[in-house]
Phi, psi and omega in degrees: 000299179298332174285332180297315186289327183295316184305310175304315174295327174291319175301328180292322181287316175296330177292318181307308175308320181283331175301325172288329175300316184287324182285331174300323189285322180294328184291321177282358179059050178241147183292315173196148195293327197228354183281079192278350170303329184288138181270084192286128175217148182291175175289145186278142177280128177293133165296171179298318187280356180276130178277174186290327184297322181291326183293307182300325190285329172287317173300324170295320191292322171297323187288317176301314179306309171307322174288323184301309188303313182296331189274321180304307182300327180287321180297319184279331166312300187294313178305312171310306180301314185312301182310316184290318184305313174309310188294314178307299182308333182269352192260154174274319180224149176227156171257097178296333183295306183263016182027065194227116182262154174231151182265342176226158184296322181299325183281328183290325185286319175296326187281334178291349168255022180275165176297322187290307182307318169299315190292311179298325184291315192279343177276329175281336166302319180286337180278010184280127175250145178303128173097345191278153172274143195216126175272105193295335174296305191260348174070044177263120160283141192240158181279176182307321179262092192274349198301321182309322172281316188283342179253021181270153175299339174291306177301318180295313179302317179285309171316307171300329191275331189267332175290327182283334173283344180089013184269341183224149189275129177284122189107348177286142171274110184251015175275002176236141187271167178269161185255148172273102176265344173213154172316128179067006186242124186260131176262212188277159179293141187280133181251344181289159177278169176321307189287335168298312184302307178307318171300309190294339181237034176297324190263008174288116178254120186262120178289094190282320186292339169295333185297328183298333174298339180283337177277139173300145195237112180224162171078007181299349179288340176265013184252119179234150188268140175225090183077222166276357185265154165234142175243138178247101190299319189284342191246343182062055180215152180245132177232168184255171181304315186293340176270005178311313186272336164293330176276299176312320192260356188284151174318306186299316174308300174313317178290316170301336179287309184294314180304327182278315195248336187218071179320314182296316181289319183301318189293306175299314180297323187285337180278336178301134172270335172270113175315310186294318172304308182306315177305312187286329182278331189286317182297315184301314178288329178287327169293315173310309181290327180294316187293310188288335174259013188295318183288350183249009177293144191260155174303329174293322179293319181299322184280330178284329162287341173280319167303312185285338192233348186269115183328298182306312177304292184292341175289320167310309188276352172278319174300309190301325188284315179297328169310309191286326177304319184283325173310311190286334185282319178301321177290000000 
């Protein structure tokens, strides 16, 4: 009975976390963050001859598609979490940052000195923003309600592994996060409740889109602009400007590029059974590829990357597109 209650609590916590994720997606006006197979387009502007009924019908269709996208993403995320939890239960030690199991403390210690671990560790430290709650054990910036992470098997296993390594203190309560006092700097442990903390940081705005700058960006040579949309030749997909980060930084795009240019990386990632582990390794390889190809990057690719991920440029482009659409709709 206790196990069943714990599973139910975890399920509720995962859904709560996903609600936060989905709210972030809605703020960015995207359909779903990781459903790369969808041919996503923005609402079509009505012509003069089309009635209001047709317009409402199309708006309803778009709403249904968004709802379906969220539903698919939730189901996929739950499956990924379940796979990872099975791996954790079968492992003696785990690197929570890289989602990698180990049989010995020595193996885990050796991994933590590897290029892959150092890359992910440094990247996560760069993602810290003033005022946020931060899991010092798993290196996660947390939402206002942090219980879903702190009560997870991943957090518990990572804590136990760090205690075994001597990098975390036994008996210390790591179920409450630490506070980010400056970008990249961790302060004291947060002692308030989740509800109090949520009220405290209500006015803090996190530049989520800016976080994409920290992600490796590859395969831009295959992306071409067409009106308000972009086409990716290697993925055979059309996406809007607002969806640029979800596609370019997505698993499908990276895997397709690796398959075309770096088959050894592709094969290693493809053979991984744990989806979350595949995404982590894929990001590391994408960073290696980006560094390797830096000198061959064309001016056109540099301009496209700047337009996609430079805050000043993409905010101006977002505004320009919205204004043009409003003008067309008035006509």
